[in-house]
Tab-separated table of C-alpha atoms (C1' of nucleotides) in Angstrom:
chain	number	residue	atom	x	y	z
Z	646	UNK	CA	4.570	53.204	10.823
Z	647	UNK	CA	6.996	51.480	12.934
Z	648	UNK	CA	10.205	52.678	13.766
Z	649	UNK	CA	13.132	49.853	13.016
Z	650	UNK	CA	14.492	50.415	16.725
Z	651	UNK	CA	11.509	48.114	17.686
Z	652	UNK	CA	12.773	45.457	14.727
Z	653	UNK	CA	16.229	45.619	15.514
Z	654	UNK	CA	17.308	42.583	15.594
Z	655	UNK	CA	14.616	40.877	13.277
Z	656	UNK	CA	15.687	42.752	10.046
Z	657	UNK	CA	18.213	40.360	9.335
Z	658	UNK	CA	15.529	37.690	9.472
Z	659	UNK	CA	12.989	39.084	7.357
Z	660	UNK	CA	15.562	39.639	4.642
Z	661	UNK	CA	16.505	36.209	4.747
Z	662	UNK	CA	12.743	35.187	4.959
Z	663	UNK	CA	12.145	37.038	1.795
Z	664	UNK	CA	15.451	34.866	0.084
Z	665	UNK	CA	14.163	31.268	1.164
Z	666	UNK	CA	12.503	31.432	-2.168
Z	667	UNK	CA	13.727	33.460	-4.659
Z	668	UNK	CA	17.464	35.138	-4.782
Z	669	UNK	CA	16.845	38.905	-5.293
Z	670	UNK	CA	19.012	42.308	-4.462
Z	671	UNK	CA	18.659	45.326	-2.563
Z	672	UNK	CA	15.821	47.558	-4.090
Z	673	UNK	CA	13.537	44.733	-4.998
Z	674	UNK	CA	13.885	43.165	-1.308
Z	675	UNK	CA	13.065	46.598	0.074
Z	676	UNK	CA	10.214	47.032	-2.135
Z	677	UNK	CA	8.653	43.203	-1.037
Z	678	UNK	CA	9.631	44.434	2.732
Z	679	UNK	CA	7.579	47.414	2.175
Z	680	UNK	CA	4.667	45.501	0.393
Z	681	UNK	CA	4.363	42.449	2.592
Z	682	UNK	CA	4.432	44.804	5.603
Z	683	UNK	CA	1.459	46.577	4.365
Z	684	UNK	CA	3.098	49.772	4.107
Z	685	UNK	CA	3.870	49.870	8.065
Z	686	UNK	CA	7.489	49.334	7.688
Z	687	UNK	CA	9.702	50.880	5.208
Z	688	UNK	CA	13.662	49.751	5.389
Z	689	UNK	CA	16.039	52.342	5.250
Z	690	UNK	CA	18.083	52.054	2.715
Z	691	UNK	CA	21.321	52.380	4.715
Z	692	UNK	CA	19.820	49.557	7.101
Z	693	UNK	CA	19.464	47.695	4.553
Z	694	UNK	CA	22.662	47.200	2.971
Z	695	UNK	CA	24.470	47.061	6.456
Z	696	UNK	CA	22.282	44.268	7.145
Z	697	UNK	CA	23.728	42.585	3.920
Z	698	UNK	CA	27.191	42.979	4.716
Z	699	UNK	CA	26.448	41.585	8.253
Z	700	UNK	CA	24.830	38.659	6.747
Z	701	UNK	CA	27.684	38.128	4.347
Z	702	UNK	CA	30.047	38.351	6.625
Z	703	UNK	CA	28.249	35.679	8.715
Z	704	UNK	CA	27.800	33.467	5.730
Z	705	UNK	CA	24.092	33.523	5.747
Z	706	UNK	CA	23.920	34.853	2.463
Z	707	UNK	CA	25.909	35.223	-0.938
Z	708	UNK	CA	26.870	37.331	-3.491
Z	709	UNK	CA	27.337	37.592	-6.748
Z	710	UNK	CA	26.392	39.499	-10.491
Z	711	UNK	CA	24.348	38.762	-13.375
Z	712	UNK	CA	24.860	39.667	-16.666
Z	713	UNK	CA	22.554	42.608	-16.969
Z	714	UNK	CA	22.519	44.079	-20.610
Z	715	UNK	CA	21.139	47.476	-19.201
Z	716	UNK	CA	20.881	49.521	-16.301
Z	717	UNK	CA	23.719	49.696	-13.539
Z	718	UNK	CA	24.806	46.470	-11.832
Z	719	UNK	CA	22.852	44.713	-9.248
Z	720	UNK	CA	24.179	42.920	-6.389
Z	721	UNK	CA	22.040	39.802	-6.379
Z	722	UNK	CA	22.052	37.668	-3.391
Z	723	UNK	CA	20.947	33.847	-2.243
Z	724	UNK	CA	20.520	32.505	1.221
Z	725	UNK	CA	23.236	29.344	2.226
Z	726	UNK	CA	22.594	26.711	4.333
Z	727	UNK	CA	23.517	28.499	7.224
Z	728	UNK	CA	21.357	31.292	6.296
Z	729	UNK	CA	18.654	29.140	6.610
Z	730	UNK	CA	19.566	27.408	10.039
Z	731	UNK	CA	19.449	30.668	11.013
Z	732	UNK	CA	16.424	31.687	10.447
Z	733	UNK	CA	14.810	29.161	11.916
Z	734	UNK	CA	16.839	29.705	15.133
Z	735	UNK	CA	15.538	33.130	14.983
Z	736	UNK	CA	11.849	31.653	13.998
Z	737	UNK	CA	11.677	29.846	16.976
Z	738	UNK	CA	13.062	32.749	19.321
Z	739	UNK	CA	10.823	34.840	17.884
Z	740	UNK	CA	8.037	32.628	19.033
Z	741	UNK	CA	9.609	33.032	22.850
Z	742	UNK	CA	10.146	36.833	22.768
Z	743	UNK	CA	6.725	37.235	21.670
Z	744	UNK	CA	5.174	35.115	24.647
Z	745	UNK	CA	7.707	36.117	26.950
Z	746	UNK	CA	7.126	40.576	25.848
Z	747	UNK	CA	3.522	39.545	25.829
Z	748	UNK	CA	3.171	39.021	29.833
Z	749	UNK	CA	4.286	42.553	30.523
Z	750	UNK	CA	2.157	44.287	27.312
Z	751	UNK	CA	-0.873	44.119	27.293
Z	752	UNK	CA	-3.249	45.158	25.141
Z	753	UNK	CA	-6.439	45.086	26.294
Z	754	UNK	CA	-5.634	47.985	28.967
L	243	UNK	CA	17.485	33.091	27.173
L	244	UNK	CA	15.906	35.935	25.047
L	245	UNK	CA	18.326	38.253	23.625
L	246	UNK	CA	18.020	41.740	24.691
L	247	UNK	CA	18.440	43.091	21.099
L	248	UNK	CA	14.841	42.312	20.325
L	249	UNK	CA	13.592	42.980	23.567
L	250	UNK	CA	15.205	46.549	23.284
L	251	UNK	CA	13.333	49.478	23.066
L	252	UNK	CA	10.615	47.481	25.698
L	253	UNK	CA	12.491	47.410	28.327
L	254	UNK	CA	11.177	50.495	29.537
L	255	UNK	CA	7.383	49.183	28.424
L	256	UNK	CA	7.979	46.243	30.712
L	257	UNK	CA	9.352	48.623	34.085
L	258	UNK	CA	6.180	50.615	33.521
L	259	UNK	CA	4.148	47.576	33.370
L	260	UNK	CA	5.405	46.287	36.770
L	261	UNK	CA	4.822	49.571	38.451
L	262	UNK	CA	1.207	50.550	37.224
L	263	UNK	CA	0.047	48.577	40.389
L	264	UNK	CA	2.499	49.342	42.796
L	265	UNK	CA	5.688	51.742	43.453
L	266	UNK	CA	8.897	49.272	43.912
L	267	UNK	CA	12.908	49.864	43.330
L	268	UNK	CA	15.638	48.334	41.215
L	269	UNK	CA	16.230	45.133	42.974
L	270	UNK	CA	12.587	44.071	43.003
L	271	UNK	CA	11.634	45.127	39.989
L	272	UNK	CA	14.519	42.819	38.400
L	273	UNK	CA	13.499	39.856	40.589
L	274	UNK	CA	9.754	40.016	39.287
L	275	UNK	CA	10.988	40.317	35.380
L	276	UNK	CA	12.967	37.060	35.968
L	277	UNK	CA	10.115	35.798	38.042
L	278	UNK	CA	7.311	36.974	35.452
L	279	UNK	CA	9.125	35.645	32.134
L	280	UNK	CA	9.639	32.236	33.716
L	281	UNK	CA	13.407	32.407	33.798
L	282	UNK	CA	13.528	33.354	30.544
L	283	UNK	CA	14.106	36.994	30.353
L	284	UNK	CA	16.956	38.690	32.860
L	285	UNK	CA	17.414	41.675	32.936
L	286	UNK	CA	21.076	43.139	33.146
L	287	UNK	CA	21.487	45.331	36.387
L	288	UNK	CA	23.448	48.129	34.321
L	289	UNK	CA	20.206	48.103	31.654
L	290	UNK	CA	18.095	48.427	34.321
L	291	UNK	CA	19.389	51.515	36.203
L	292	UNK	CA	20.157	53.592	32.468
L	293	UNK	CA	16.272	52.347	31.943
L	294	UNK	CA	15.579	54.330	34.976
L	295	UNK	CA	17.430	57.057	34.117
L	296	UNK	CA	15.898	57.402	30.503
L	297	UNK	CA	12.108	57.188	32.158
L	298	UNK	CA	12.777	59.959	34.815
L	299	UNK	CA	13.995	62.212	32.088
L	300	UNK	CA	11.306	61.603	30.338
L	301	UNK	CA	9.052	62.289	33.087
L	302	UNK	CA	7.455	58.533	33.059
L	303	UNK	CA	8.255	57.708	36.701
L	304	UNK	CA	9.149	59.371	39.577
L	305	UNK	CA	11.508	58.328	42.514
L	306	UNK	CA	12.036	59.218	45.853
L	307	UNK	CA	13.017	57.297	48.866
L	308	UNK	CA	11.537	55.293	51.620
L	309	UNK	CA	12.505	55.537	55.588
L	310	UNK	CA	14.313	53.070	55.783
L	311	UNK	CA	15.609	51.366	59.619
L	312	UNK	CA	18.253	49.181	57.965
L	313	UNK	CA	20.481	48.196	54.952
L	314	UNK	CA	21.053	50.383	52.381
L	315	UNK	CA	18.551	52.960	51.255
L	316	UNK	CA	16.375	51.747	48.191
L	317	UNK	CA	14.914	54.444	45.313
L	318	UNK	CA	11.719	53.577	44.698
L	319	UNK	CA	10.051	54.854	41.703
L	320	UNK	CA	6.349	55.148	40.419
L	321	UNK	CA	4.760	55.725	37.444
L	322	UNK	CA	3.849	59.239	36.535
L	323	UNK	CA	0.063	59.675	34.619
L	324	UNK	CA	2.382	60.088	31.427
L	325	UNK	CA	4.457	56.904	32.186
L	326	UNK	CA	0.549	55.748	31.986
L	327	UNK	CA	0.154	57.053	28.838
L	328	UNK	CA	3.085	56.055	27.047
L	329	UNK	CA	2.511	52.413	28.246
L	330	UNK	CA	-0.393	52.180	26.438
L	331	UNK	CA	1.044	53.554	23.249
L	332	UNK	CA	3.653	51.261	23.395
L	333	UNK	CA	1.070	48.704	24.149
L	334	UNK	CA	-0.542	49.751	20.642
L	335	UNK	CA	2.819	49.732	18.929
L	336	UNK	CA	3.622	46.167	20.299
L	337	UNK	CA	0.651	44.934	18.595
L	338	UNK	CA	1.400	46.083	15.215
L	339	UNK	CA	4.870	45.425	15.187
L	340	UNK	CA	4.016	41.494	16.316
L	341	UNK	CA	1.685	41.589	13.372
L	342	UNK	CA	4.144	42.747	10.854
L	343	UNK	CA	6.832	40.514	12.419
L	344	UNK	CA	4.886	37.846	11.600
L	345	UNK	CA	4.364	38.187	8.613
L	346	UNK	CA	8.183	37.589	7.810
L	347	UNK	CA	9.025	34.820	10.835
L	348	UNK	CA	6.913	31.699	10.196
L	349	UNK	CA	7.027	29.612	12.926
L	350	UNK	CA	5.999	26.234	11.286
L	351	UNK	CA	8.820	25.754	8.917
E	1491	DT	C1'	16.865	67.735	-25.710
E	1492	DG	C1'	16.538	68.643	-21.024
E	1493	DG	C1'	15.262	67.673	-16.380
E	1494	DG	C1'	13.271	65.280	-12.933
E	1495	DA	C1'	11.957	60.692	-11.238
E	1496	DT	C1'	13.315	56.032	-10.351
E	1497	DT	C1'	16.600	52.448	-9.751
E	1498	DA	C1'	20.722	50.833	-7.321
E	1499	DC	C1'	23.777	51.466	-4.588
E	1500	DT	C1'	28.274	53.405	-1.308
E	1501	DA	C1'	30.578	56.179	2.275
E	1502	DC	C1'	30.726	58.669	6.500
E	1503	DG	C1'	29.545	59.866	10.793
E	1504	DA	C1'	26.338	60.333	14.802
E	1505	DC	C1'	23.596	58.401	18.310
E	1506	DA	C1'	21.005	55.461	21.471
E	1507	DG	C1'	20.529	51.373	24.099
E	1508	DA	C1'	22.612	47.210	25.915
E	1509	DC	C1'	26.170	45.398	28.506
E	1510	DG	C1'	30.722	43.889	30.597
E	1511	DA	C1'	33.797	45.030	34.325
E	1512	DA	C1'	34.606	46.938	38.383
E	1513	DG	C1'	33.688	49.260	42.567
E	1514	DT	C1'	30.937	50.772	46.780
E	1515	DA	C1'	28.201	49.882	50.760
E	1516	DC	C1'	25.317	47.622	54.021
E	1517	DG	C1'	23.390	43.477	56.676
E	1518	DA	C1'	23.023	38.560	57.698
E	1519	DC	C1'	24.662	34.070	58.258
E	1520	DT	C1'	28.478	30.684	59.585
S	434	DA	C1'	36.785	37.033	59.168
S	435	DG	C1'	34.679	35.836	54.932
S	436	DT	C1'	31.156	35.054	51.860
S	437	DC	C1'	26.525	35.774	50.208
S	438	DG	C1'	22.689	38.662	48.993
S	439	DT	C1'	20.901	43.263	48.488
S	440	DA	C1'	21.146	47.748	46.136
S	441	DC	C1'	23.091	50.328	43.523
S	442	DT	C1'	26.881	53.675	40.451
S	443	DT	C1'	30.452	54.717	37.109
S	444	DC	C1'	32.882	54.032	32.924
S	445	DG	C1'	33.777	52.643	28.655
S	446	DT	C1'	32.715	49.678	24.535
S	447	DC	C1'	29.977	47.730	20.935
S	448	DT	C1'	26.218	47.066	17.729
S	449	DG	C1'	22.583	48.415	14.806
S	450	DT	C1'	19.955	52.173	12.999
S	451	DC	C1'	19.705	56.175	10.411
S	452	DG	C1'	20.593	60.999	8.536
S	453	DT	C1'	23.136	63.174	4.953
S	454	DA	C1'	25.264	63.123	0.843
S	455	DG	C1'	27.141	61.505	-3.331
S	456	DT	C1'	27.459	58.515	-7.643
S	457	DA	C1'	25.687	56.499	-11.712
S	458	DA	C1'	22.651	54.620	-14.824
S	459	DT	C1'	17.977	54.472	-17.135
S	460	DC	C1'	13.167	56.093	-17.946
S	461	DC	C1'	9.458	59.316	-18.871
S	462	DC	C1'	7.324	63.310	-20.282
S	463	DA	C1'	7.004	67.708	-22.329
DNA sequence: TGGGATTACTACGACAGACGAAGTACGACT
DNA sequence: AGTCGTACTTCGTCTGTCGTAGTAATCCCA
C-alpha cells in the first residue's frame, strides 16, 4: 500500500487523468483510482474532495448536477481546458522527477 | 526546477543515499544534490537542516564533529545500520509508487 | 420491517514537511 | 572596509493529507 504523503502532489493529476475521458464524481473516481492502481493506493475520501475544491478553485475542473431520479445528488465533474494544460505540465514534470529521484534511489542495492 | 512537493517525503531517501559511501555535512551534501540532479533539483538550506533533524531522531544518521584548524566548525553526519535499512525500504517503496504513478501520468500525450 | 452495508458526500481540526526571511559567525579575496 | 562563500540556526507560515465524525439517501437480506 502506499501512503499518499509519497503522491502528494500527483493526486491532483491522476484525478484529472481519470476526467480526460469521461466526466464522473467523487465515489466512482475513487473507485477507478483504487482499481487502476491495483489495489496499492486507496484515496482518502477527505483527500479526495479537497483535491476537488483545489482543482475548482484553479479552474481545472467543473461542476455541476444531473438530474438523478434516485439516490442523493452527485457532484459530477469535467476537466476544462486548463485542466488539461495542466496535466500535461505535470506529465512532463513527472517524467523529470522520476529521472532526477531515480539517481539517488536505487533499486538494485 | 522540480518542485519539492513531489520530491517530499525523499528528501531524507536522497541524504541517506549520499552518505552510504562516505560521512559529509550540510554544505556538501547540498552541493552534490545540485551537482547529482544536473541543476535540476536544489535543495532549500532550511529543508535540509529539519531533514537532519528528523533522521537523527529517528536514529538514521549520526553526527558529530570534525577537528577542525579553521572556519567554522562543520557537523558531519553518517548513516547509522538502520539509516541502511530504511534506505532500502524506501528504495522498494519508490519503485512501486513510480509504477502506480504511471499508470495515471502518460507521458506521450 | 428492521438493521446493516453501500453510496455520496461535508465539516472540523491536527499534523508533518517544505520554505521564506532573517540572523549569526567565520575566512578569503580585493 | 566590504562583499562573497561557507556553514549553519531560529521562527513562523502554508499546503496537503488524514483522522474523526456526522448527514442522508438507497439497497439487501433475513
Amino acid at each position: 500500500m502506499i501512503s499518499s504523503d509519497v503522491i502528494r502532489g500527483y493526486n491532483d493529476t491522476i484525478i484529472l487523468y481519470l476526467l480526460l475521458e469521461n466526466e464522473s464524481y467523487g465515489y466512482e473516481i475513487s473507485k477507478k483510482i483504487k482499481e487502476l492502481s491495483g489495489e496499492k493506493y486507496i484515496i482518502k475520501e477527505t483527500t479526495l474532495y479537497s483535491a476537488f475544491n483545489r482543482l475548482l478553485k484553479n479552474g481545472y475542473i467543473e461542476s455541476f448536477y444531473k438530474e438523478e431520479t434516485f439516490g442523493k445528488r452527485r457532484t459530477y465533474y469535467r476537466i476544462t481546458g486548463e485542466g488539461r494544460h495542466y496535466y500535461k505540465e505535470k506529465c512532463r514534470e513527472w517524467a523529470l522527477t522520476k529521472e532526477v529521484i531515480s539517481r539517488f534511489v536505487k533499486e538494485d542495492l
